[in-house]
Amino acid sequence: MTSPSLTIDTPAGPVRATAGHRDADAVVFELGGAMRGSLHVTGTTDPHRWDQFTAVRACLGPVNAYKTTAPDKDLPRLARSRTGYHGSLTLYRDNTGRPEVSVYPMSSADDRPPSEKTTAVLTAVLRGCAEHVAQRPDLPAILEASRQRDTTGLLRFLTGSVAHHQAEAVRLEREARSALPARKAAEAAWRTAARWLALSPHPVLLLMLADRTGSLTQEIRGLRWLAPAYVQAAAEHRERAHRAQAEVDSLCSQQRRRPRNRRPS
């Protein structure tokens, strides 16, 4: 059984973190020693797979910072300071199973960035508590409760993302198609100007054909790479839409397998 208390070494000295009673989808730690206040740890999605609830997120304060902001008086602070801090850290595993962290930028209650030393202290405490929860025997229940909490919002966001990327792909493909006749028209104009120049040299024709800003030569050069660039960008949006739709399908499948009235153990 994982002990409810741990000691975390930080540049400011040891911080004692004691886990309170788990509230369905989260654990709140009370801090002592070099840092005072509380810290909220909950389950969340893998940063690279939003349909997979396999990560842990620690937030400074007694509440989930992604849902609500703790009052300034409830924000954790260093033992000899009156300044409270916002911030969070996500602990997940990479493709090889090694632990990785993603740190959300820290800020003080007055919106000033903390010093390098303070940032190191906050990060160490966030990571220590996140690692502690990741080893708890009730982690599956925390992750399942977090999945139930966040799936509706994720489905709404991902469905909107699918529509956005599909619309962008259609727009870019249309731009790619229109770039081809524009390039052919510019090339025809260049050949016409070249014939006129051969018959009767004129400074204006020289400027149109020169390799300079605003000339036909520059316009053609830009149009030659524009259509392929649009095609590539459209393909990237198609891929993003496909990935988001796959995550939507996965989340819906998880909902069907786990009815809403099922309570985590």
PDB file of N, CA and C in Angstrom, residues 219-258:
ATOM      1  N   GLU A 219       6.358  36.837 -59.801  1.00  0.00           N
ATOM      2  CA  GLU A 219       5.010  36.280 -59.637  1.00  0.00           C
ATOM      3  C   GLU A 219       4.966  34.821 -60.066  1.00  0.00           C
ATOM      4  N   ILE A 220       5.591  34.515 -61.174  1.00  0.00           N
ATOM      5  CA  ILE A 220       5.614  33.134 -61.666  1.00  0.00           C
ATOM      6  C   ILE A 220       6.356  32.225 -60.693  1.00  0.00           C
ATOM      7  N   ARG A 221       7.497  32.721 -60.182  1.00  0.00           N
ATOM      8  CA  ARG A 221       8.269  31.915 -59.240  1.00  0.00           C
ATOM      9  C   ARG A 221       7.428  31.571 -58.005  1.00  0.00           C
ATOM     10  N   GLY A 222       6.673  32.553 -57.515  1.00  0.00           N
ATOM     11  CA  GLY A 222       5.837  32.292 -56.355  1.00  0.00           C
ATOM     12  C   GLY A 222       4.699  31.330 -56.667  1.00  0.00           C
ATOM     13  N   LEU A 223       4.064  31.486 -57.824  1.00  0.00           N
ATOM     14  CA  LEU A 223       2.947  30.627 -58.184  1.00  0.00           C
ATOM     15  C   LEU A 223       3.387  29.192 -58.440  1.00  0.00           C
ATOM     16  N   ARG A 224       4.640  28.983 -58.837  1.00  0.00           N
ATOM     17  CA  ARG A 224       5.118  27.623 -59.103  1.00  0.00           C
ATOM     18  C   ARG A 224       5.179  26.777 -57.832  1.00  0.00           C
ATOM     19  N   TRP A 225       5.478  27.401 -56.664  1.00  0.00           N
ATOM     20  CA  TRP A 225       5.505  26.618 -55.425  1.00  0.00           C
ATOM     21  C   TRP A 225       4.208  26.739 -54.637  1.00  0.00           C
ATOM     22  N   LEU A 226       3.346  27.694 -55.038  1.00  0.00           N
ATOM     23  CA  LEU A 226       2.131  27.926 -54.253  1.00  0.00           C
ATOM     24  C   LEU A 226       1.168  26.743 -54.304  1.00  0.00           C
ATOM     25  N   ALA A 227       0.893  26.223 -55.494  1.00  0.00           N
ATOM     26  CA  ALA A 227      -0.053  25.105 -55.610  1.00  0.00           C
ATOM     27  C   ALA A 227       0.429  23.875 -54.845  1.00  0.00           C
ATOM     28  N   PRO A 228       1.700  23.442 -55.015  1.00  0.00           N
ATOM     29  CA  PRO A 228       2.163  22.299 -54.209  1.00  0.00           C
ATOM     30  C   PRO A 228       2.094  22.560 -52.705  1.00  0.00           C
ATOM     31  N   ALA A 229       2.353  23.822 -52.303  1.00  0.00           N
ATOM     32  CA  ALA A 229       2.276  24.150 -50.875  1.00  0.00           C
ATOM     33  C   ALA A 229       0.845  24.020 -50.362  1.00  0.00           C
ATOM     34  N   TYR A 230      -0.119  24.472 -51.164  1.00  0.00           N
ATOM     35  CA  TYR A 230      -1.525  24.330 -50.789  1.00  0.00           C
ATOM     36  C   TYR A 230      -1.907  22.852 -50.686  1.00  0.00           C
ATOM     37  N   VAL A 231      -1.454  22.050 -51.639  1.00  0.00           N
ATOM     38  CA  VAL A 231      -1.762  20.618 -51.636  1.00  0.00           C
ATOM     39  C   VAL A 231      -1.193  19.952 -50.379  1.00  0.00           C
ATOM     40  N   GLN A 232       0.056  20.296 -50.036  1.00  0.00           N
ATOM     41  CA  GLN A 232       0.675  19.724 -48.847  1.00  0.00           C
ATOM     42  C   GLN A 232      -0.064  20.133 -47.581  1.00  0.00           C
ATOM     43  N   ALA A 233      -0.424  21.414 -47.479  1.00  0.00           N
ATOM     44  CA  ALA A 233      -1.147  21.898 -46.308  1.00  0.00           C
ATOM     45  C   ALA A 233      -2.518  21.233 -46.197  1.00  0.00           C
ATOM     46  N   ALA A 234      -3.177  21.040 -47.336  1.00  0.00           N
ATOM     47  CA  ALA A 234      -4.481  20.371 -47.326  1.00  0.00           C
ATOM     48  C   ALA A 234      -4.347  18.942 -46.828  1.00  0.00           C
ATOM     49  N   ALA A 235      -3.286  18.252 -47.279  1.00  0.00           N
ATOM     50  CA  ALA A 235      -3.058  16.873 -46.843  1.00  0.00           C
ATOM     51  C   ALA A 235      -2.827  16.813 -45.331  1.00  0.00           C
ATOM     52  N   GLU A 236      -2.106  17.807 -44.791  1.00  0.00           N
ATOM     53  CA  GLU A 236      -1.870  17.839 -43.344  1.00  0.00           C
ATOM     54  C   GLU A 236      -3.171  18.033 -42.578  1.00  0.00           C
ATOM     55  N   HIS A 237      -4.059  18.884 -43.086  1.00  0.00           N
ATOM     56  CA  HIS A 237      -5.351  19.075 -42.423  1.00  0.00           C
ATOM     57  C   HIS A 237      -6.206  17.815 -42.532  1.00  0.00           C
ATOM     58  N   ARG A 238      -6.136  17.118 -43.664  1.00  0.00           N
ATOM     59  CA  ARG A 238      -6.871  15.858 -43.802  1.00  0.00           C
ATOM     60  C   ARG A 238      -6.382  14.842 -42.753  1.00  0.00           C
ATOM     61  N   GLU A 239      -5.072  14.790 -42.551  1.00  0.00           N
ATOM     62  CA  GLU A 239      -4.512  13.865 -41.583  1.00  0.00           C
ATOM     63  C   GLU A 239      -4.943  14.227 -40.164  1.00  0.00           C
ATOM     64  N   ARG A 240      -4.949  15.530 -39.843  1.00  0.00           N
ATOM     65  CA  ARG A 240      -5.389  15.956 -38.515  1.00  0.00           C
ATOM     66  C   ARG A 240      -6.865  15.633 -38.294  1.00  0.00           C
ATOM     67  N   ALA A 241      -7.672  15.829 -39.329  1.00  0.00           N
ATOM     68  CA  ALA A 241      -9.092  15.493 -39.227  1.00  0.00           C
ATOM     69  C   ALA A 241      -9.271  13.992 -39.012  1.00  0.00           C
ATOM     70  N   HIS A 242      -8.476  13.196 -39.732  1.00  0.00           N
ATOM     71  CA  HIS A 242      -8.550  11.744 -39.596  1.00  0.00           C
ATOM     72  C   HIS A 242      -8.165  11.309 -38.182  1.00  0.00           C
ATOM     73  N   ARG A 243      -7.090  11.924 -37.647  1.00  0.00           N
ATOM     74  CA  ARG A 243      -6.637  11.568 -36.304  1.00  0.00           C
ATOM     75  C   ARG A 243      -7.683  11.964 -35.254  1.00  0.00           C
ATOM     76  N   ALA A 244      -8.258  13.165 -35.401  1.00  0.00           N
ATOM     77  CA  ALA A 244      -9.277  13.609 -34.450  1.00  0.00           C
ATOM     78  C   ALA A 244     -10.516  12.722 -34.524  1.00  0.00           C
ATOM     79  N   GLN A 245     -10.906  12.306 -35.742  1.00  0.00           N
ATOM     80  CA  GLN A 245     -12.068  11.438 -35.881  1.00  0.00           C
ATOM     81  C   GLN A 245     -11.809  10.074 -35.244  1.00  0.00           C
ATOM     82  N   ALA A 246     -10.582   9.578 -35.372  1.00  0.00           N
ATOM     83  CA  ALA A 246     -10.235   8.307 -34.736  1.00  0.00           C
ATOM     84  C   ALA A 246     -10.352   8.415 -33.218  1.00  0.00           C
ATOM     85  N   GLU A 247      -9.960   9.580 -32.652  1.00  0.00           N
ATOM     86  CA  GLU A 247     -10.075   9.772 -31.208  1.00  0.00           C
ATOM     87  C   GLU A 247     -11.540   9.884 -30.790  1.00  0.00           C
ATOM     88  N   VAL A 248     -12.355  10.532 -31.630  1.00  0.00           N
ATOM     89  CA  VAL A 248     -13.795  10.596 -31.362  1.00  0.00           C
ATOM     90  C   VAL A 248     -14.387   9.196 -31.324  1.00  0.00           C
ATOM     91  N   ASP A 249     -14.053   8.394 -32.336  1.00  0.00           N
ATOM     92  CA  ASP A 249     -14.580   7.022 -32.404  1.00  0.00           C
ATOM     93  C   ASP A 249     -14.142   6.200 -31.188  1.00  0.00           C
ATOM     94  N   SER A 250     -12.885   6.386 -30.775  1.00  0.00           N
ATOM     95  CA  SER A 250     -12.376   5.650 -29.620  1.00  0.00           C
ATOM     96  C   SER A 250     -13.106   6.047 -28.343  1.00  0.00           C
ATOM     97  N   LEU A 251     -13.310   7.358 -28.139  1.00  0.00           N
ATOM     98  CA  LEU A 251     -14.012   7.827 -26.940  1.00  0.00           C
ATOM     99  C   LEU A 251     -15.455   7.326 -26.918  1.00  0.00           C
ATOM    100  N   CYS A 252     -16.116   7.342 -28.078  1.00  0.00           N
ATOM    101  CA  CYS A 252     -17.488   6.849 -28.149  1.00  0.00           C
ATOM    102  C   CYS A 252     -17.539   5.358 -27.829  1.00  0.00           C
ATOM    103  N   SER A 253     -16.548   4.625 -28.328  1.00  0.00           N
ATOM    104  CA  SER A 253     -16.479   3.193 -28.049  1.00  0.00           C
ATOM    105  C   SER A 253     -16.285   2.943 -26.553  1.00  0.00           C
ATOM    106  N   GLN A 254     -15.439   3.760 -25.918  1.00  0.00           N
ATOM    107  CA  GLN A 254     -15.224   3.618 -24.475  1.00  0.00           C
ATOM    108  C   GLN A 254     -16.507   3.903 -23.704  1.00  0.00           C
ATOM    109  N   GLN A 255     -17.269   4.894 -24.154  1.00  0.00           N
ATOM    110  CA  GLN A 255     -18.531   5.198 -23.483  1.00  0.00           C
ATOM    111  C   GLN A 255     -19.506   4.033 -23.576  1.00  0.00           C
ATOM    112  N   ARG A 256     -19.525   3.380 -24.746  1.00  0.00           N
ATOM    113  CA  ARG A 256     -20.439   2.241 -24.894  1.00  0.00           C
ATOM    114  C   ARG A 256     -20.022   1.072 -24.017  1.00  0.00           C
ATOM    115  N   ARG A 257     -18.699   0.895 -23.861  1.00  0.00           N
ATOM    116  CA  ARG A 257     -18.213  -0.207 -23.031  1.00  0.00           C
ATOM    117  C   ARG A 257     -18.379   0.075 -21.551  1.00  0.00           C
ATOM    118  N   ARG A 258     -18.377   1.374 -21.167  1.00  0.00           N
ATOM    119  CA  ARG A 258     -18.479   1.748 -19.756  1.00  0.00           C
ATOM    120  C   ARG A 258     -19.687   2.658 -19.580  1.00  0.00           C
TER     121      ARG A 258
END
